[in-house]
Coordinates of C-alpha atoms and ligand atoms in Angstrom, one line a residue:
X1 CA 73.4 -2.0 7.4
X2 CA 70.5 -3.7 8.6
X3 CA 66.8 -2.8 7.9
X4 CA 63.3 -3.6 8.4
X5 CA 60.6 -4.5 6.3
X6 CA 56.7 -4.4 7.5
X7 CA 53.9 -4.9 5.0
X8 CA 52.4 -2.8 2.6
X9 CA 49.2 -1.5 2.4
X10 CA 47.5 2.0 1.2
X11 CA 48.7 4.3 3.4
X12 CA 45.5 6.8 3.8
X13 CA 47.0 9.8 4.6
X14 CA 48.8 9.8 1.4
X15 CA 45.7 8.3 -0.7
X16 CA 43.7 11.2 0.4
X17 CA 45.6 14.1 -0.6
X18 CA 45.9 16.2 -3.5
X19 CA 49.7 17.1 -4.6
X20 CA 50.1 19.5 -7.4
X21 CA 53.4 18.4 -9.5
X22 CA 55.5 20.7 -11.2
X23 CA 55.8 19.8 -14.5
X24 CA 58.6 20.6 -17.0
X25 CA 57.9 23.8 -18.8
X26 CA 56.3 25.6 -15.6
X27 CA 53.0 23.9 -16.2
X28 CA 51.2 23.0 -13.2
X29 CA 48.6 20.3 -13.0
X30 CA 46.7 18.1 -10.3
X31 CA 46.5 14.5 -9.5
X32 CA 43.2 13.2 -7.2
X33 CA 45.4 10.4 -6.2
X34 CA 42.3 8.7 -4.3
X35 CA 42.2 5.2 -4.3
X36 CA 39.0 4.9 -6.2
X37 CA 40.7 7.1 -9.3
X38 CA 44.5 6.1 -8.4
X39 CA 45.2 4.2 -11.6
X40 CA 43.3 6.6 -13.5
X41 CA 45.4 9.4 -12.0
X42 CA 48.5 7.6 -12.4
X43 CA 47.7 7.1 -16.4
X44 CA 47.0 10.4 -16.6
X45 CA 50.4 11.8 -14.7
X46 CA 52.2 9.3 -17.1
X47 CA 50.6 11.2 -20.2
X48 CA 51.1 14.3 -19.0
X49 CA 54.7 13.7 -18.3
X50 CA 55.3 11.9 -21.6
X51 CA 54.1 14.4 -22.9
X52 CA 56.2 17.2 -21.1
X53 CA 59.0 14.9 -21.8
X54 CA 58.6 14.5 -25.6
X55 CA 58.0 18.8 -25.7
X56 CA 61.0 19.6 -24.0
X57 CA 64.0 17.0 -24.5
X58 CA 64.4 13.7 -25.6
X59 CA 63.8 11.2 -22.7
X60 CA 66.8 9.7 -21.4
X61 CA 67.9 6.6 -22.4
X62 CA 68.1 4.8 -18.9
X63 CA 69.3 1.2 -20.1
X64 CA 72.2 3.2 -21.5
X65 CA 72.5 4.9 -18.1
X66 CA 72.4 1.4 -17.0
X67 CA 74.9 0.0 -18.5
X68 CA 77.2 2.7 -18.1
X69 CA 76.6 2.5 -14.3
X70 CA 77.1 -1.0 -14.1
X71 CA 80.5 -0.7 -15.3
X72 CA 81.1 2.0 -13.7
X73 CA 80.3 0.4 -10.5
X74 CA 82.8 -3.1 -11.7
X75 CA 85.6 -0.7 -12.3
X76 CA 85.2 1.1 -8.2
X77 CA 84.8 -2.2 -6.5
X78 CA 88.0 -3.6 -8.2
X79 CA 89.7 -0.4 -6.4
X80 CA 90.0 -2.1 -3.0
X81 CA 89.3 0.4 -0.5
X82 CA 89.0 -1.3 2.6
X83 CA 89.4 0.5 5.7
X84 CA 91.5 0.8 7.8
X85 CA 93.4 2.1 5.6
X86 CA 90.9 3.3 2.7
X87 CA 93.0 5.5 0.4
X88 CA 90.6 6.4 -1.1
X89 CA 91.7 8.5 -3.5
X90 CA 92.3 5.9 -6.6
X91 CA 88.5 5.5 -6.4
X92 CA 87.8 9.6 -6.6
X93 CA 90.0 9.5 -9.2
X94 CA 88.0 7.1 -11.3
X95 CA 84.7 8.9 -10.4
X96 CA 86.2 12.3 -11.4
X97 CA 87.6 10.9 -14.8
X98 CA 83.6 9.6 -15.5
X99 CA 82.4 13.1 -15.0
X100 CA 85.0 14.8 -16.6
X101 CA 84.5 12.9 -19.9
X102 CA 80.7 14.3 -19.9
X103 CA 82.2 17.4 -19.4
X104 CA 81.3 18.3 -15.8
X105 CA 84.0 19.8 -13.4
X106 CA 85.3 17.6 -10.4
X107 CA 87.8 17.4 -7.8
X108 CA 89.5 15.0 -5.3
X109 CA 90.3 16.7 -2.0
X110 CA 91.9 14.9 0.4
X111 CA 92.1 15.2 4.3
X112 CA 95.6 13.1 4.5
X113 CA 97.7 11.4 2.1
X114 CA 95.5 9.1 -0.1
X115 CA 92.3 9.8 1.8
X116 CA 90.6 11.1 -0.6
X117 CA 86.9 12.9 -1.2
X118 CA 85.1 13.5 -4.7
X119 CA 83.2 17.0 -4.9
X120 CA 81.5 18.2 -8.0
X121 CA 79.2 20.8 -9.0
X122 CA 76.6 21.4 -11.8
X123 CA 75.0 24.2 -11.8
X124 CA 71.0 25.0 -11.7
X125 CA 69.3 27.7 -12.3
X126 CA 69.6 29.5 -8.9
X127 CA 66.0 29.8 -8.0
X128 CA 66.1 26.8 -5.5
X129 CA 69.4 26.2 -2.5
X130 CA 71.5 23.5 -3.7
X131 CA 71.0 19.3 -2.7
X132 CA 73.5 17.3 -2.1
X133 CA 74.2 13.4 -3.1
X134 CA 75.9 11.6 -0.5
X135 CA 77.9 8.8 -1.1
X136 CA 81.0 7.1 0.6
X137 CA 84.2 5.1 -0.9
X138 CA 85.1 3.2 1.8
X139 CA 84.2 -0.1 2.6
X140 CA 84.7 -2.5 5.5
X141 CA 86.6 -5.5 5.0
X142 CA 85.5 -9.0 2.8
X143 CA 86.4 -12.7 3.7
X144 CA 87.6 -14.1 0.1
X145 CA 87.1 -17.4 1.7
X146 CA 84.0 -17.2 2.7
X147 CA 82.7 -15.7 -1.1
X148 CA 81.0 -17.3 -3.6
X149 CA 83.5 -15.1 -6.2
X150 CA 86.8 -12.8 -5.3
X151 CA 84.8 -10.0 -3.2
X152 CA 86.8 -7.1 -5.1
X153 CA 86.6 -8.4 -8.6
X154 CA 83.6 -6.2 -9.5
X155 CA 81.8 -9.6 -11.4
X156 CA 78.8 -9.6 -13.4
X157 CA 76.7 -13.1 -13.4
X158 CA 72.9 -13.3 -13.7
X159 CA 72.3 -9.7 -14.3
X160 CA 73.5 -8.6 -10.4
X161 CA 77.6 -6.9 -10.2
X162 CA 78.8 -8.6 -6.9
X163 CA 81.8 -7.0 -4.5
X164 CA 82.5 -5.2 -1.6
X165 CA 80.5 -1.6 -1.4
X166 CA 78.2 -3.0 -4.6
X167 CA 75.6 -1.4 -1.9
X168 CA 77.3 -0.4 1.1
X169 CA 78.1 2.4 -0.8
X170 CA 79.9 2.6 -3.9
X171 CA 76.6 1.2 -5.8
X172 CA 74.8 4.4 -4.0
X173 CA 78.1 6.9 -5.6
X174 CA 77.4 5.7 -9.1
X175 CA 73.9 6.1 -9.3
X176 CA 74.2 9.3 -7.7
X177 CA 76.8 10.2 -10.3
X178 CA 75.3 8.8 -12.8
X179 CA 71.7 11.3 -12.0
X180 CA 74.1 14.3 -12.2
X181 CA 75.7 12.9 -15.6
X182 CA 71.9 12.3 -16.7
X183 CA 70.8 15.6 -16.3
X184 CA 74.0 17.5 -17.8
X185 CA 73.2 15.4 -21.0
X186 CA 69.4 16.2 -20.8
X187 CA 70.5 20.0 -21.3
X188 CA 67.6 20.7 -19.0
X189 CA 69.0 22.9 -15.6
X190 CA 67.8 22.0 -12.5
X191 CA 65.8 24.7 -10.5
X192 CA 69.1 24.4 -7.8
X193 CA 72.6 23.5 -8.0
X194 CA 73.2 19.7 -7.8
X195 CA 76.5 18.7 -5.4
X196 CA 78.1 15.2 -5.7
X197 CA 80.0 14.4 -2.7
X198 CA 81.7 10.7 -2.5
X199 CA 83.8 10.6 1.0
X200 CA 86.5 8.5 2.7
X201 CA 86.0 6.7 6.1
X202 CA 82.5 6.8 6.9
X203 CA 82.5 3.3 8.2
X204 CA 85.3 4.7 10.5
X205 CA 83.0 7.4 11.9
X206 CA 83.7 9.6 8.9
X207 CA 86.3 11.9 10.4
X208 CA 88.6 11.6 7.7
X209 CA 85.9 12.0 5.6
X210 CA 82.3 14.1 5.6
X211 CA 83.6 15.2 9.0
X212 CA 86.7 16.5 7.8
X213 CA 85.3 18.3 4.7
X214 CA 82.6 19.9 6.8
X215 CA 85.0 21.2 9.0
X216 CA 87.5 22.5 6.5
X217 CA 85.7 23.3 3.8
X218 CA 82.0 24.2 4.7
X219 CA 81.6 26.4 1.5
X220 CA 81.5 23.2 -0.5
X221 CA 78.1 22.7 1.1
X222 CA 77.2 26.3 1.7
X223 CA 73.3 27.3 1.5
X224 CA 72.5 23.4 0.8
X225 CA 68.6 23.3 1.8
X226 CA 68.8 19.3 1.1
X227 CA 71.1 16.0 1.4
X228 CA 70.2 12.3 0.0
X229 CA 72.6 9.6 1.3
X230 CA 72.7 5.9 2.4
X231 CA 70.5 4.5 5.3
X232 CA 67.7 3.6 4.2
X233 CA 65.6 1.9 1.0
X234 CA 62.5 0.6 -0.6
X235 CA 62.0 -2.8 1.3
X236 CA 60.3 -5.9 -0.6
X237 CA 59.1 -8.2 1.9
X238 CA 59.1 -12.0 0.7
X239 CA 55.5 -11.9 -0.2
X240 CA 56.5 -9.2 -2.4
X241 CA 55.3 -6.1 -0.5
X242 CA 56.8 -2.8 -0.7
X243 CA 57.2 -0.2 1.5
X244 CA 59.2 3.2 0.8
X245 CA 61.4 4.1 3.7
X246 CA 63.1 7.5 4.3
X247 CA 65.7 7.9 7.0
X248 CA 64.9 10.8 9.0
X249 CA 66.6 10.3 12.3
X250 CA 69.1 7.9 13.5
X251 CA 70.4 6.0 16.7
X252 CA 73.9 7.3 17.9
X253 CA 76.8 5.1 18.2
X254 CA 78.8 5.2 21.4
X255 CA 81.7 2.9 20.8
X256 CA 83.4 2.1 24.1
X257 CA 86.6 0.1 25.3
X258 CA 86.6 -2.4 28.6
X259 CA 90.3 -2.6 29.4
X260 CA 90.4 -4.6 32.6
X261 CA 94.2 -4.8 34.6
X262 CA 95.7 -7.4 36.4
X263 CA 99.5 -9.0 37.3
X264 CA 101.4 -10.6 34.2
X265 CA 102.5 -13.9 34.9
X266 CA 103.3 -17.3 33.9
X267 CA 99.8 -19.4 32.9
X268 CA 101.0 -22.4 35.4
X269 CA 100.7 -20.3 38.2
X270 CA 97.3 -18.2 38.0
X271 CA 96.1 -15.7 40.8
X272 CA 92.7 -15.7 41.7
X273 CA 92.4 -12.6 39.3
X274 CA 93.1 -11.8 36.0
X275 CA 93.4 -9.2 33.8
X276 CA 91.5 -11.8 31.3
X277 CA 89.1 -13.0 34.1
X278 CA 88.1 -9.7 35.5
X279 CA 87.2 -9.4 31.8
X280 CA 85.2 -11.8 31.4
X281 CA 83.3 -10.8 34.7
X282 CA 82.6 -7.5 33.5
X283 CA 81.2 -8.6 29.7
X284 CA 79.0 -11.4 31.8
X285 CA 77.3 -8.3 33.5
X286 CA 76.8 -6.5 29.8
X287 CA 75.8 -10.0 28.9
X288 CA 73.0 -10.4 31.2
X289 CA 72.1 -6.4 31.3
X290 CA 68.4 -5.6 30.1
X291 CA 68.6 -1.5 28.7
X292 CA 65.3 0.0 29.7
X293 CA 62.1 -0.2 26.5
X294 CA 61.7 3.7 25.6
X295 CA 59.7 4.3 22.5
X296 CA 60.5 7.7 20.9
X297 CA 58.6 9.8 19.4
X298 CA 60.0 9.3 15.7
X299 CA 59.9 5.8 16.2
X300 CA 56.0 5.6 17.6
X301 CA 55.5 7.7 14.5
X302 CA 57.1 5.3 12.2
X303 CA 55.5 2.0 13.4
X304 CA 51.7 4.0 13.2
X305 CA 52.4 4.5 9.6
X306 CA 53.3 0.9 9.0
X307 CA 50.3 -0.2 11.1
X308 CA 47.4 0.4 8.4
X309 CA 48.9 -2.7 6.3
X310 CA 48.8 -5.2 9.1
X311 CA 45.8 -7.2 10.4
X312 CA 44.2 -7.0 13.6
X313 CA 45.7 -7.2 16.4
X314 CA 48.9 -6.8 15.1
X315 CA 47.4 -2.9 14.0
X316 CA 45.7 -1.8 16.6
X317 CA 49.2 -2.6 18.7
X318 CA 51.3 -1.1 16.3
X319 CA 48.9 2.0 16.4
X320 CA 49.9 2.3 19.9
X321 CA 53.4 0.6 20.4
X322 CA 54.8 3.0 23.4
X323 CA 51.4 1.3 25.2
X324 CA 51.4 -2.2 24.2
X325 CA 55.0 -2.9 24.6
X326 CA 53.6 -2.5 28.3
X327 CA 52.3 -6.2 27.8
X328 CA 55.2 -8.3 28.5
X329 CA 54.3 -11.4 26.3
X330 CA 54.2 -8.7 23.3
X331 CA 57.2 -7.3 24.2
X332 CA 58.9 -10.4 23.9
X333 CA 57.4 -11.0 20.9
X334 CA 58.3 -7.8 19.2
X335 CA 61.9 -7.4 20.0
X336 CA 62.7 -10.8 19.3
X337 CA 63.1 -9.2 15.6
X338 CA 66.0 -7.7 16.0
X339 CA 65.8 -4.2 14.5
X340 CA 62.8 -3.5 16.1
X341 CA 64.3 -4.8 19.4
X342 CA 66.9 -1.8 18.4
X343 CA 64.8 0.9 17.5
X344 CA 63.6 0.5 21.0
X345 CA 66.1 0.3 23.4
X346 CA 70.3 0.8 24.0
X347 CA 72.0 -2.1 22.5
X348 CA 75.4 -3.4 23.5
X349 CA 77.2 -5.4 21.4
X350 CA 80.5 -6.7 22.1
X351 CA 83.2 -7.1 19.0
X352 CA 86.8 -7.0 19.5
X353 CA 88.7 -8.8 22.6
X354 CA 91.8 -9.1 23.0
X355 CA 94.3 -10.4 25.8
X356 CA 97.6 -12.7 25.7
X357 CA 99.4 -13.9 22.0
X358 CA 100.6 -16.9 23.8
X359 CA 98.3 -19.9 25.9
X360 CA 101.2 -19.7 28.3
X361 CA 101.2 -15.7 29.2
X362 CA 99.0 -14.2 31.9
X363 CA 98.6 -10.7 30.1
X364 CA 98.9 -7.7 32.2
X365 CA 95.8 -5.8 29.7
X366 CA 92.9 -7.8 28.5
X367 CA 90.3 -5.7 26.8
X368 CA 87.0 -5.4 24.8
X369 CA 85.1 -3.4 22.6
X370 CA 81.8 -2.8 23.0
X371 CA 79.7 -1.0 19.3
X372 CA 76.9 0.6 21.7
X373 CA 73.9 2.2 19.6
X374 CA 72.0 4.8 22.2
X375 CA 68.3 6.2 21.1
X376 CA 67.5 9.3 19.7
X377 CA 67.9 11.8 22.6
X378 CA 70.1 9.6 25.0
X379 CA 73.4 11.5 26.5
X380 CA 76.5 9.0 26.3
X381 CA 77.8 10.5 29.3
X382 CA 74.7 8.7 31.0
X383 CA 74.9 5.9 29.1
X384 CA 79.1 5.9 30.2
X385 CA 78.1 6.1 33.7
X386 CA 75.5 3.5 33.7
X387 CA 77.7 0.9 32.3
X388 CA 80.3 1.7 34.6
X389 CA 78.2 1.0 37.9
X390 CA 77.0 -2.1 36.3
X391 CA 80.5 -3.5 36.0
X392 CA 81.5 -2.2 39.4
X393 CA 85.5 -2.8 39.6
X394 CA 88.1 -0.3 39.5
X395 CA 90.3 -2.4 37.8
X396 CA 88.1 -2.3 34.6
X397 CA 88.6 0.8 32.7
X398 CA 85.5 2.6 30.6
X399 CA 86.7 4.7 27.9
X400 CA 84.9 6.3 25.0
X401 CA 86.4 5.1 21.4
X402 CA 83.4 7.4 19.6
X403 CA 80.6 8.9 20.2
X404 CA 78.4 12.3 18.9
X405 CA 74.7 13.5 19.6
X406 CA 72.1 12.2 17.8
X407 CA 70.4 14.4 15.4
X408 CA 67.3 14.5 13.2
X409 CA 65.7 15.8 10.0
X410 CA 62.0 17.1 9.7
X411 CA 59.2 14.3 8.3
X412 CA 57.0 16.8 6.4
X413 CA 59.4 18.5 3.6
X414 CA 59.2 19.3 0.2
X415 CA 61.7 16.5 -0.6
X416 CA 59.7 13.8 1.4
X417 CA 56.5 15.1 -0.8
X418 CA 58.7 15.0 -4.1
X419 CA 59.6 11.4 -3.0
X420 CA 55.6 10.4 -2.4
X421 CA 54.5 12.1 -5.6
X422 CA 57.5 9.6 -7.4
X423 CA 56.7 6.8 -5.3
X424 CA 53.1 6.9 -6.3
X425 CA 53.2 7.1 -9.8
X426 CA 55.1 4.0 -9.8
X427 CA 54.2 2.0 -7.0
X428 CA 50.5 3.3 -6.4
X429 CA 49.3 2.5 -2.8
X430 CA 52.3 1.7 -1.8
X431 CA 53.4 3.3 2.1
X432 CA 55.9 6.2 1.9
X433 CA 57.3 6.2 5.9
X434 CA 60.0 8.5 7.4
X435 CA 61.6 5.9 9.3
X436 CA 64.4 5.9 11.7
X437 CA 67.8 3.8 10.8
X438 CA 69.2 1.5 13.7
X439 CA 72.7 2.2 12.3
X440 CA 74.5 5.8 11.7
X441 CA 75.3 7.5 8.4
X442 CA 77.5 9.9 7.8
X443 CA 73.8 12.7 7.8
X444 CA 74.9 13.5 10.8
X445 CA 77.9 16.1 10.3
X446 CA 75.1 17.4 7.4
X447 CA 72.2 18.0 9.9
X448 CA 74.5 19.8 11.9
X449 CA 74.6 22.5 9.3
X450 CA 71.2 22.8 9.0
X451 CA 70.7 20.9 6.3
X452 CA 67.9 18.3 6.4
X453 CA 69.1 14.9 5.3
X454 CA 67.6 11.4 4.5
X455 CA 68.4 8.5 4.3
X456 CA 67.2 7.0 1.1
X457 CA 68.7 4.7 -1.0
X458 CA 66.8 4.7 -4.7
X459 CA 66.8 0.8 -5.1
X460 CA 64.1 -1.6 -4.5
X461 CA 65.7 -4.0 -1.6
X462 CA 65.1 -7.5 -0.7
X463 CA 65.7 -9.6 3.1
X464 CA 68.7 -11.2 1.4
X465 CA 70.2 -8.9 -0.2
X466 CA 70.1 -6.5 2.6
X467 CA 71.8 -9.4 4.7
X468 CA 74.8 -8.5 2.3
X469 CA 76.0 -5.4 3.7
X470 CA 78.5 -5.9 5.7
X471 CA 78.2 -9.6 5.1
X472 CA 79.0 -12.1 2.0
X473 CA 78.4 -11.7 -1.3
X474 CA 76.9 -8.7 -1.6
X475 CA 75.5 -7.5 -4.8
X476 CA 73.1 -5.5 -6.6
X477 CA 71.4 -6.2 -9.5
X478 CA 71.4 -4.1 -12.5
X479 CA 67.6 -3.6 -12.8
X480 CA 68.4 -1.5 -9.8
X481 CA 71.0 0.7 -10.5
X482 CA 69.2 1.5 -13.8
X483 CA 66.1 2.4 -11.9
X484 CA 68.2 4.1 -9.5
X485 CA 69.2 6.6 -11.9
X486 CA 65.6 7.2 -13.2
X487 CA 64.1 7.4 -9.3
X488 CA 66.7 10.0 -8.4
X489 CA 66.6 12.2 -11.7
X490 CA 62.8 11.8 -11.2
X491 CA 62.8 13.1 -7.8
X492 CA 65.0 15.8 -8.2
X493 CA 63.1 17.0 -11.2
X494 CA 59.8 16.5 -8.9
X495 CA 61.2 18.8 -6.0
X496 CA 60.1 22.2 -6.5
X497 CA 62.1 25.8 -5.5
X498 CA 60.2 27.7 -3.7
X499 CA 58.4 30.0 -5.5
X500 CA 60.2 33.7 -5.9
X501 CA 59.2 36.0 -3.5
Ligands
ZN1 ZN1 77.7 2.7 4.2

């Protein structure tokens, strides 16, 4: 998955106010987290919690947790579940043996033969709904030949464990496992039950997957108030700048097939048309098509935030994007970055062709498909409609491979106020932004319940290793899967139940 990173500055709203942490024991306190007294604040919260810390439990020993995640994670990328086909379950299986030897019940449920889904449960102390940790097994295919080491080998070198899914997401599943394993060994409940769910076929669509288990077996889920999963991350720019992201929204895909028709025939003897050139006709026209600018409301909201860290005039036009992106020579500059090009408009990217197996066969089917991302809001019917005009021949069929409204979670929670309060003890004026992810996650089936999801990845991401995902040698390092563990048991001991009515 792709992302964006903007500079980093003190984000004022946040400096300004006043959050009042919940602190282990039930005692309260309050941090001024100005920016005038932020350090001192942020020694202060440290005492306090040290001190919380050393009167209720031993803290935990995260380089152990670490370690213990690092092999984890070796020992799922060597289980080569690349899909199609997945089969998951080998992968379950090995997460479910993990829990099980720390003593916490799990279970593989599986939507077909060898598809299979990880569920676990440890229990809170009831005051609070339950939140869920979303991970998937699945991964999309590696290249060996275009790897620096055997992409399912799982192999450590220079502090980094490299392989297929080390982030996209199997890196994700352990740390989230790892947090529940954490806090069973702490002793100390959480206010809410904690739910580990590790799926098949997300980068399918997820419908052998999240989308199957929340059709079949919504009680797994039930009463859930929130959901952490994939998406999005804490982005280090190359001069070092960070900024906290938190999915709150994403774009929609709408996956659609061309198949253009045509006579079969010998290649010596072409007619005018072709299946394969009425093809290429129609993906000229996608080629050359321009989807209209519409700045969203999420997305305005996302790039004011990010506009207090950049000079002039770069913030005053980021303040107000949905009004300078009426400047053409801005325009052009901004969507030349690619992701912000997609957060702004319909894209259409063609993947697959296909046509004749043999130079000498006129094919009677030639056919593309087309990964469309629509905004927040968009209806692919429309967008279906649109793109069939634009190609104007009968003889090229439309037809939807996958498609699903686009839904969103709310920006002002008590989870995206636990993840401030964390993110500012230990990065202090550092941005906290509910952003929206150009790609799709498997939130989706989750919002639908009425659960509010984000899309937040606990590890501290640079440009390159970002470019991984999806792409060659991906990796992460071990720093960040140990700090992953620590950020998420944090957060989740920062996030409050609501008080008892
Ligand atoms: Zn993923």
């Amino acid at each position: 998955m792709n992302r964006r990173r903007t500079a980093t500055a003190p984000e004022r709203r946040d400096a300004r106010s006043s959050v009042r942490p919940r602190v282990a024991g039930g005692a309260r306190l309050s941090v001024d987290n100005s920016l005038a007294t932020g350090r001192r604040a942020w020694l202060a919260s440290a005492v306090v919690l040290l001190w919380a810390a050393s009167a209720v439990a031993a803290a935990p020993d995260w380089k152990q947790l670490g370690e213990e995640s690092a092999d984890l994670l070796a020992n799922v990328i060597r289980i080569d579940t690349t899909n199609p086909p997945g089969t998951e379950t080998a992968a379950a299986n090995a997460l479910v043996r993990k829990l099980t030897d720390d003593g916490i019940a799990a279970q593989v449920i599986e939507s077909s033969a060898g598809r299979g889904n990880l569920y676990a449960r440890l229990a809170g102390r009831g005051t609070g709904r339950p939140i869920v940790l979303l991970s998937h097994l699945d991964v999309v295919p590696a290249d060996p030949k275009t790897w620096r080491v055997p992409p399912f080998s799982g192999t450590r070198e220079d502090g980094y464990i490299y392989g297929r899914g080390a982030l996209d997401d199997k890196g994700m599943g352990v740390v989230e496992l790892m947090t529940m394993v954490a806090i069973k060994r702490s002793g100390q409940e959480l206010d809410r039950d904690l739910i580990l769910l590790a799926t098949a076929d997300e980068e399918a669509g997820g419908k052998a997957g999240a989308g199957w288990l929340v059709q079949h077996h919504p009680e797994l889920v039930q009463g859930a108030e929130y959901l952490v999963n994939e998406g999005d991350a804490i982005h280090e720019q190359a001069g070092g700048k960070l900024a906290v992201q938190v999915g709150v929204a994403e774009k929609t895909p709408c996956w659609v097939r061309l198949t253009a028709h045509g006579d079969a025939g010998h290649g010596s003897t072409p007619p005018p048309q072709t299946a394969v050139t009425r093809l290429i006709r129609a993906l000229n026209k996608v080629r050359r098509y321009r989807s209209p600018i519409r700045v969203t409301h999420p997305v305005e909201a996302y790039f004011a935030a990010l506009a207090a860290q950049e000079k002039e005039p770069l913030r005053s036009k980021l303040a107000n994007l949905a009004e300078s992106l009426d400047d053409p020579l801005f325009l052009a500059e901004f969507t030349r970055n690619p992701r912000q090009n997609a957060l702004v408009r319909n894209t259409i990217t063609p993947t697959v062709l296909t046509g004749s197996s043999k130079t000498n066969v006129i094919p009677a089917e030639a056919s593309a498909e087309l990964d469309v991302r629509l905004l927040p809001g968009e209806k692919p019917a429309d967008f279906l409609a649109t793109l069939s005009s634009l190609i104007g021949d009968d003889a090229v069929h439309v037809d939807p491979l996958l498609s699903f409204p686009a839904s969103s979670s709310e920006p002002d929670t008590a989870f995206v106020a636990a993840v401030r309060q964390v993110a500012a003890a230990e990065f202090p004026g550092v941005p906290v932004v509910p952003s929206v992810v150009p790609g799709f996650t498997d939130s989706h089936f989750f919002r639908d319940l009425g659960i509010e999801s984000y899309d937040f990845a606990p590890f501290v991401l640079s440009e390159t290793e970002e470019k991984a995902v999806h792409g060659t040698n991906e990796r992460i390092s071990v720093e960040n899967l140990r700090n992953g563990v620590r950020r998420l048991v944090t957060l989740l001991r920062a996030l409050p139940a609501p008080a008892p009515s």
